[in-house]
Amino acid sequence: MPLRLDIKRKLVQRSDRVKGVELHPTEPWILANLYSGNVYIWNHMTNCLVKSFEVTELPVRTAKWVLRKLWIICGSDDMFVRVYNYNTTELVKAFEAHTDYIRCISVHPTFPYILTCSDDMLIKLWDWDKGWACTQVFEGHSHYVMQAAFNPKDTNTFASASLDRTIKVWSIGQSSPNFTLEGHEKGVNCVEYFGGGDRPYLISGADDKFVKIWDYQTKSCVQTLEGHAHNVSTVCFHPELPVIISGSEDGTLRIWHSTTYRLENTLNYGLERVWAIGVMKGSNAVSIGYDEGTVMFKIGREDPVASMDSSGKIIWSKHNDIQTVNVKSLPTDYDFHDGDRLPLMVKDLGSCDLYPQSLVHGPNGRFVTACGDGEYIIYTALAWRNKSFGTALDFGWSVDSSEFAVRESPSRIKVFNQFKEKISFRPHFAVEGLFGGFLLGLRSTDFICFYDWAESRVIRRIDVSVRNLWWSDSGEFVAISSESSFFVLKYNAAATLDAFAKDVLDEEGVEDAFELVAEIGESVRTGVWVGDCFIYNNSEWRLNYCVGTEVTTIFHLDRPMYILGYLAAQNRVYLIDKEFNVVSYTLLLSLLEYKTLVLREELEAAGDILPTIPTDQHNTIARFLESRSFVADALRVATDPDYKFDLAVQLGELHIARNLVDEVNPVNAEKKWKLLGELSLSTGDIYLASTCLAACGDLSGQLLLSSAYASPEFLDRISTAAVKKGKHNVAFVCLFLLNKVDSCIDLLCSTGRLPEAAFMARTYAPSKVSDIVALWKNDLARVNKKAAEALADPTEYKNMFPNFDYALQADMLNRKMFNDDGEPPLNNSGFKVAGVDYTAELDAGGTKRLVESAACSDNGVSSKDVDLEPELPTFDLPERNSEGGGALSEDAANEDSQEEVEAS
């Protein structure tokens, strides 16, 4: 069966002929050297050009990264080697290395060496620590030397390919080759070592259209791959996948199985001839250089093939090698830190007879299934012994460890019990995938159909495009992941059995078999159930858990990681990254149990668990309770003052909120005082409102409150505070309400509002008009002298201000009647205004009055009283008429209006 390797294209950039490509080990960059003499750096994540180097006008045939020095080293047809700093684009070094075209540069993995190959038939070794001195020259080829490659298993040796039809293996320090491999009928263009496993292989491609695999220990050809229709220009072993990739001048890229040597796939992007292939250890990416541009694609899956059982034993595969670790092997006093790599001792368990694309533990942990290459093998977990095997595209365990199912083909499903075939059936649709669990799930491209394990009866068809699914241990819940969201469904086993018993079925199965619990708009990468809680990481690499419809983020991951499982005894969830580093994060089982009980509305049982949950988790619980509308309970549980304040406001407990304001962050205190003041006003709590408005310095609110409360002392304090804070509008209103006209005018003058001050003086304080007008003239004269001269002073131009003398007499009377605080003077001395003598006294009711002296009365009346604080008139509201209109009928209202007009 062929390898199921998905190929996803990530970058296509057209350009001049690309002679070489190489992936950057840490950045998302591709280095491309062009026949036009330029070197480009492409970002394969953004599909943008990062940098470009104009090296020479002649072809640049090779370019390599030197990560430890931040260099790019390139060789060209002008026989020069040039070194650039790829961050600053600075030319570090340039020197003539050969007497003919430079075909290839190879960088030593550890030493400061590079090898250069040339059409002058020489290979040279250069040491950049010695000022780029040529430390050795290797002679022996009789034609152009096309490529050289260091042996990753013995970096003291390297192989070279030449158009003299040979491959030679050399050792640094020796001038002659160790041995020569002959077998190609035409010139050899490329050579590369196999970096994985134990096989001492190298691969070559030649103009005879063949790809050959060599054993450099036995010095023999192991396999010849045929299929290309033109010269083979580039070959490589993929460092992460069991494939060989070859490119040819026929424009095709061929992918071969590295063990069976079977042709798995052929790619043709229509960009003419293939010249270079770039791969990188630790990545599934493949970059290709063509006549007309650069292409990058990812092949296969990048997530690690690993599985963890319920006891904490982890098994993973590196290629065909199986390794194991146990998280319980850590010391009991080990101090776990969230996100830290665990120092686990890795043990080699054995090797797999196929290339595993998935590893899955059985329900009881005794067996592990490896599936790949169209086959499955069941191994014992402890000794790694082959228990059973067969043909399968997909494999799934039942909840019973003795039962499993396989997808032999898109049209045939087999169910096994005790490793013997139990049922074989053909679904009515083409099956694209199989899932084990409480029910057997078979997916098509746009729906999934669930079957029971016993008789393979259809339980229910669900129309959703499924990527993966996870069953809870109880079989009550299932999480189904699609491309952009996931669904939590509740399985009703009792209703399903009842429907089968009564034969109440439709064409899609049992209608009441599943109930939708939640739909979450996140794409799930990996997940695991803990009770009724679903733990998962999403496409944005956040580690979350979902209880009901409530989603909580545990941690933001800094790199792609994949969930292995959860150990309740340690209250930790375990994850693994691409480099097989195992990390863990804390997730309290008691917290999950509490949320589950609240979700089931078993509040008393939840209350019993609450004391066992650490205090630092109480805010998380409070937010969950709030989402379930238990706001009062959330207020009792919460510990964060800011959050408690919000809950108290939500409940209308304003006095509790007032006590919490002192505990909140001072940065947020002013906003909270203001909010509390507004709420207090809306509820009529004047005392609390005044306290809050004063605490937050809300002068406008205080003005509203004091004017409604009719408190002169309060208004006076507000005016003083407003002046200090520069809130002159508030200060003006306060002074005006206090009848401090002179202070209002002074405030207008001090703030540069002289025109307003003049008009106010004309209206309320005529005696001060001349002074204000003089100030206004002086100020205006600096801008427009003519306009200043046009201003008229009422004392000088009385003809323009009729009755101004009466206004002055009224102002004098007002000033005699009231002191600077707006209060009438209480003394025995009288005063005369317009020929009338007045004295101030208090009447029996304590009302301040001005009394006209009897002796000065012109009409002989004993006295005339002037009430300084008259009582406000009161109005009795008339009753509404029977028709629900106003207090008076329309005719009566018109009648009264007419009488008022006549009286006027």
Short mmCIF file of C-alpha atoms in Angstrom, two decimals, residues 627-804:
data_model
loop_
_atom_site.label_atom_id
_atom_site.label_comp_id
_atom_site.label_asym_id
_atom_site.label_seq_id
_atom_site.Cartn_x
_atom_site.Cartn_y
_atom_site.Cartn_z
CA SER A 627 -21.46 32.61 33.25
CA ARG A 628 -24.00 30.17 34.69
CA SER A 629 -26.00 33.12 36.20
CA PHE A 630 -24.95 32.32 39.79
CA VAL A 631 -23.77 35.91 40.37
CA ALA A 632 -24.34 35.97 44.14
CA ASP A 633 -22.32 32.78 44.54
CA ALA A 634 -19.61 34.25 42.32
CA LEU A 635 -19.41 37.29 44.61
CA ARG A 636 -18.90 35.06 47.66
CA VAL A 637 -16.18 33.02 45.94
CA ALA A 638 -14.22 35.73 44.10
CA THR A 639 -11.02 37.13 45.62
CA ASP A 640 -10.04 39.81 43.11
CA PRO A 641 -11.34 43.19 44.42
CA ASP A 642 -11.91 44.61 40.93
CA TYR A 643 -13.91 41.58 39.90
CA LYS A 644 -15.86 41.54 43.20
CA PHE A 645 -16.71 45.22 42.67
CA ASP A 646 -18.14 44.42 39.22
CA LEU A 647 -20.18 41.56 40.66
CA ALA A 648 -21.51 43.75 43.52
CA VAL A 649 -22.56 46.43 41.03
CA GLN A 650 -24.20 43.76 38.88
CA LEU A 651 -26.20 42.62 41.92
CA GLY A 652 -27.04 46.21 42.95
CA GLU A 653 -25.18 45.83 46.25
CA LEU A 654 -23.83 49.39 46.17
CA HIS A 655 -22.67 49.55 49.79
CA ILE A 656 -20.68 46.33 49.34
CA ALA A 657 -19.20 47.84 46.21
CA ARG A 658 -18.34 51.04 48.15
CA ASN A 659 -16.38 49.00 50.71
CA LEU A 660 -14.51 47.25 47.90
CA VAL A 661 -13.37 50.44 46.15
CA ASP A 662 -10.65 50.99 48.73
CA GLU A 663 -9.15 47.59 47.86
CA VAL A 664 -9.06 47.95 44.07
CA ASN A 665 -6.13 49.07 41.98
CA PRO A 666 -5.68 52.85 42.50
CA VAL A 667 -5.46 53.27 38.73
CA ASN A 668 -9.07 52.10 38.37
CA ALA A 669 -10.41 53.67 41.58
CA GLU A 670 -11.56 56.97 40.03
CA LYS A 671 -13.66 55.23 37.38
CA LYS A 672 -15.23 52.98 39.98
CA TRP A 673 -16.07 55.91 42.31
CA LYS A 674 -17.71 57.71 39.39
CA LEU A 675 -19.71 54.64 38.36
CA LEU A 676 -20.81 54.09 41.94
CA GLY A 677 -21.81 57.74 42.26
CA GLU A 678 -23.98 57.60 39.16
CA LEU A 679 -25.65 54.41 40.33
CA SER A 680 -26.25 55.91 43.78
CA LEU A 681 -27.91 58.95 42.22
CA SER A 682 -30.13 56.72 40.11
CA THR A 683 -31.24 54.82 43.21
CA GLY A 684 -31.72 57.99 45.31
CA ASP A 685 -28.95 57.27 47.83
CA ILE A 686 -27.84 60.92 48.21
CA TYR A 687 -25.36 60.31 51.02
CA LEU A 688 -23.50 57.55 49.14
CA ALA A 689 -23.65 59.58 45.96
CA SER A 690 -22.05 62.62 47.61
CA THR A 691 -19.29 60.45 49.08
CA CYS A 692 -18.52 58.81 45.73
CA LEU A 693 -18.64 62.02 43.69
CA ALA A 694 -16.31 63.72 46.15
CA ALA A 695 -13.91 60.75 46.10
CA CYS A 696 -13.64 60.73 42.32
CA GLY A 697 -13.46 64.52 42.06
CA ASP A 698 -16.54 64.73 39.83
CA LEU A 699 -17.29 68.45 40.26
CA SER A 700 -20.14 68.45 37.74
CA GLY A 701 -21.90 65.70 39.66
CA GLN A 702 -21.29 67.44 42.94
CA LEU A 703 -22.72 70.67 41.50
CA LEU A 704 -25.87 68.85 40.43
CA LEU A 705 -26.21 67.26 43.85
CA SER A 706 -25.53 70.45 45.84
CA SER A 707 -27.89 72.59 43.76
CA ALA A 708 -30.63 69.99 44.20
CA TYR A 709 -29.81 69.79 47.91
CA ALA A 710 -29.79 73.63 48.24
CA SER A 711 -26.64 73.68 50.34
CA PRO A 712 -24.66 77.00 50.21
CA GLU A 713 -21.77 75.51 52.17
CA PHE A 714 -21.50 72.65 49.71
CA LEU A 715 -21.61 75.06 46.77
CA ASP A 716 -18.90 77.20 48.33
CA ARG A 717 -16.59 74.21 48.77
CA ILE A 718 -17.22 73.10 45.18
CA SER A 719 -16.42 76.56 43.80
CA THR A 720 -13.10 76.64 45.65
CA ALA A 721 -12.15 73.15 44.44
CA ALA A 722 -13.24 73.93 40.88
CA VAL A 723 -11.01 77.02 40.72
CA LYS A 724 -8.02 74.96 41.90
CA LYS A 725 -8.68 72.30 39.25
CA GLY A 726 -9.30 74.81 36.49
CA LYS A 727 -12.96 73.85 36.12
CA HIS A 728 -14.03 77.47 35.70
CA ASN A 729 -17.46 76.71 34.28
CA VAL A 730 -18.37 74.77 37.44
CA ALA A 731 -16.90 77.47 39.66
CA PHE A 732 -18.87 80.17 37.83
CA VAL A 733 -22.20 78.36 38.25
CA CYS A 734 -21.52 77.82 41.96
CA LEU A 735 -20.67 81.51 42.54
CA PHE A 736 -23.70 82.63 40.55
CA LEU A 737 -26.01 80.39 42.58
CA LEU A 738 -24.47 81.87 45.74
CA ASN A 739 -25.29 85.40 44.43
CA LYS A 740 -21.59 86.30 44.44
CA VAL A 741 -21.76 88.49 41.37
CA ASP A 742 -18.47 90.28 42.00
CA SER A 743 -16.70 86.92 42.33
CA CYS A 744 -18.27 85.76 39.07
CA ILE A 745 -16.99 88.89 37.30
CA ASP A 746 -13.54 88.50 38.82
CA LEU A 747 -13.45 84.86 37.65
CA LEU A 748 -14.35 85.91 34.10
CA CYS A 749 -11.66 88.56 34.13
CA SER A 750 -9.01 86.20 35.49
CA THR A 751 -9.73 83.70 32.73
CA GLY A 752 -9.54 86.31 29.95
CA ARG A 753 -13.29 86.44 29.32
CA LEU A 754 -13.45 90.25 29.46
CA PRO A 755 -16.37 90.75 27.02
CA GLU A 756 -18.50 88.32 29.04
CA ALA A 757 -17.41 90.08 32.25
CA ALA A 758 -18.45 93.48 30.82
CA PHE A 759 -21.89 92.28 29.78
CA MET A 760 -22.42 90.56 33.12
CA ALA A 761 -21.41 93.75 34.95
CA ARG A 762 -23.83 95.74 32.78
CA THR A 763 -26.62 93.40 33.82
CA TYR A 764 -25.87 92.58 37.46
CA ALA A 765 -23.25 95.09 38.69
CA PRO A 766 -23.46 98.42 36.79
CA SER A 767 -21.10 100.06 39.28
CA LYS A 768 -18.27 97.89 37.96
CA VAL A 769 -18.91 98.43 34.25
CA SER A 770 -16.40 101.26 33.85
CA ASP A 771 -13.56 99.23 35.34
CA ILE A 772 -14.31 96.18 33.19
CA VAL A 773 -14.70 98.24 30.00
CA ALA A 774 -11.33 99.85 30.67
CA LEU A 775 -9.74 96.41 30.98
CA TRP A 776 -11.52 95.25 27.81
CA LYS A 777 -10.25 98.29 25.87
CA ASN A 778 -6.66 97.72 26.94
CA ASP A 779 -6.84 94.05 25.99
CA LEU A 780 -8.52 94.69 22.64
CA ALA A 781 -6.14 97.52 21.75
CA ARG A 782 -3.33 95.01 21.48
CA VAL A 783 -5.20 93.35 18.64
CA ASN A 784 -7.29 96.12 17.05
CA LYS A 785 -6.94 99.68 18.34
CA LYS A 786 -9.80 100.99 16.27
CA ALA A 787 -12.18 98.37 17.62
CA ALA A 788 -11.04 99.21 21.16
CA GLU A 789 -11.83 102.91 20.66
CA ALA A 790 -15.33 101.97 19.49
CA LEU A 791 -16.22 100.50 22.90
CA ALA A 792 -18.48 102.92 24.86
CA ASP A 793 -18.36 103.33 28.64
CA PRO A 794 -21.94 103.82 30.00
CA THR A 795 -20.73 106.46 32.49
CA GLU A 796 -19.35 108.58 29.64
CA TYR A 797 -22.05 107.92 27.04
CA LYS A 798 -25.23 107.88 29.08
CA ASN A 799 -27.26 108.82 26.05
CA MET A 800 -26.47 105.40 24.61
CA PHE A 801 -27.56 103.58 27.77
CA PRO A 802 -31.07 104.74 28.80
CA ASN A 803 -31.96 104.51 32.50
CA PHE A 804 -28.37 103.64 33.43
#
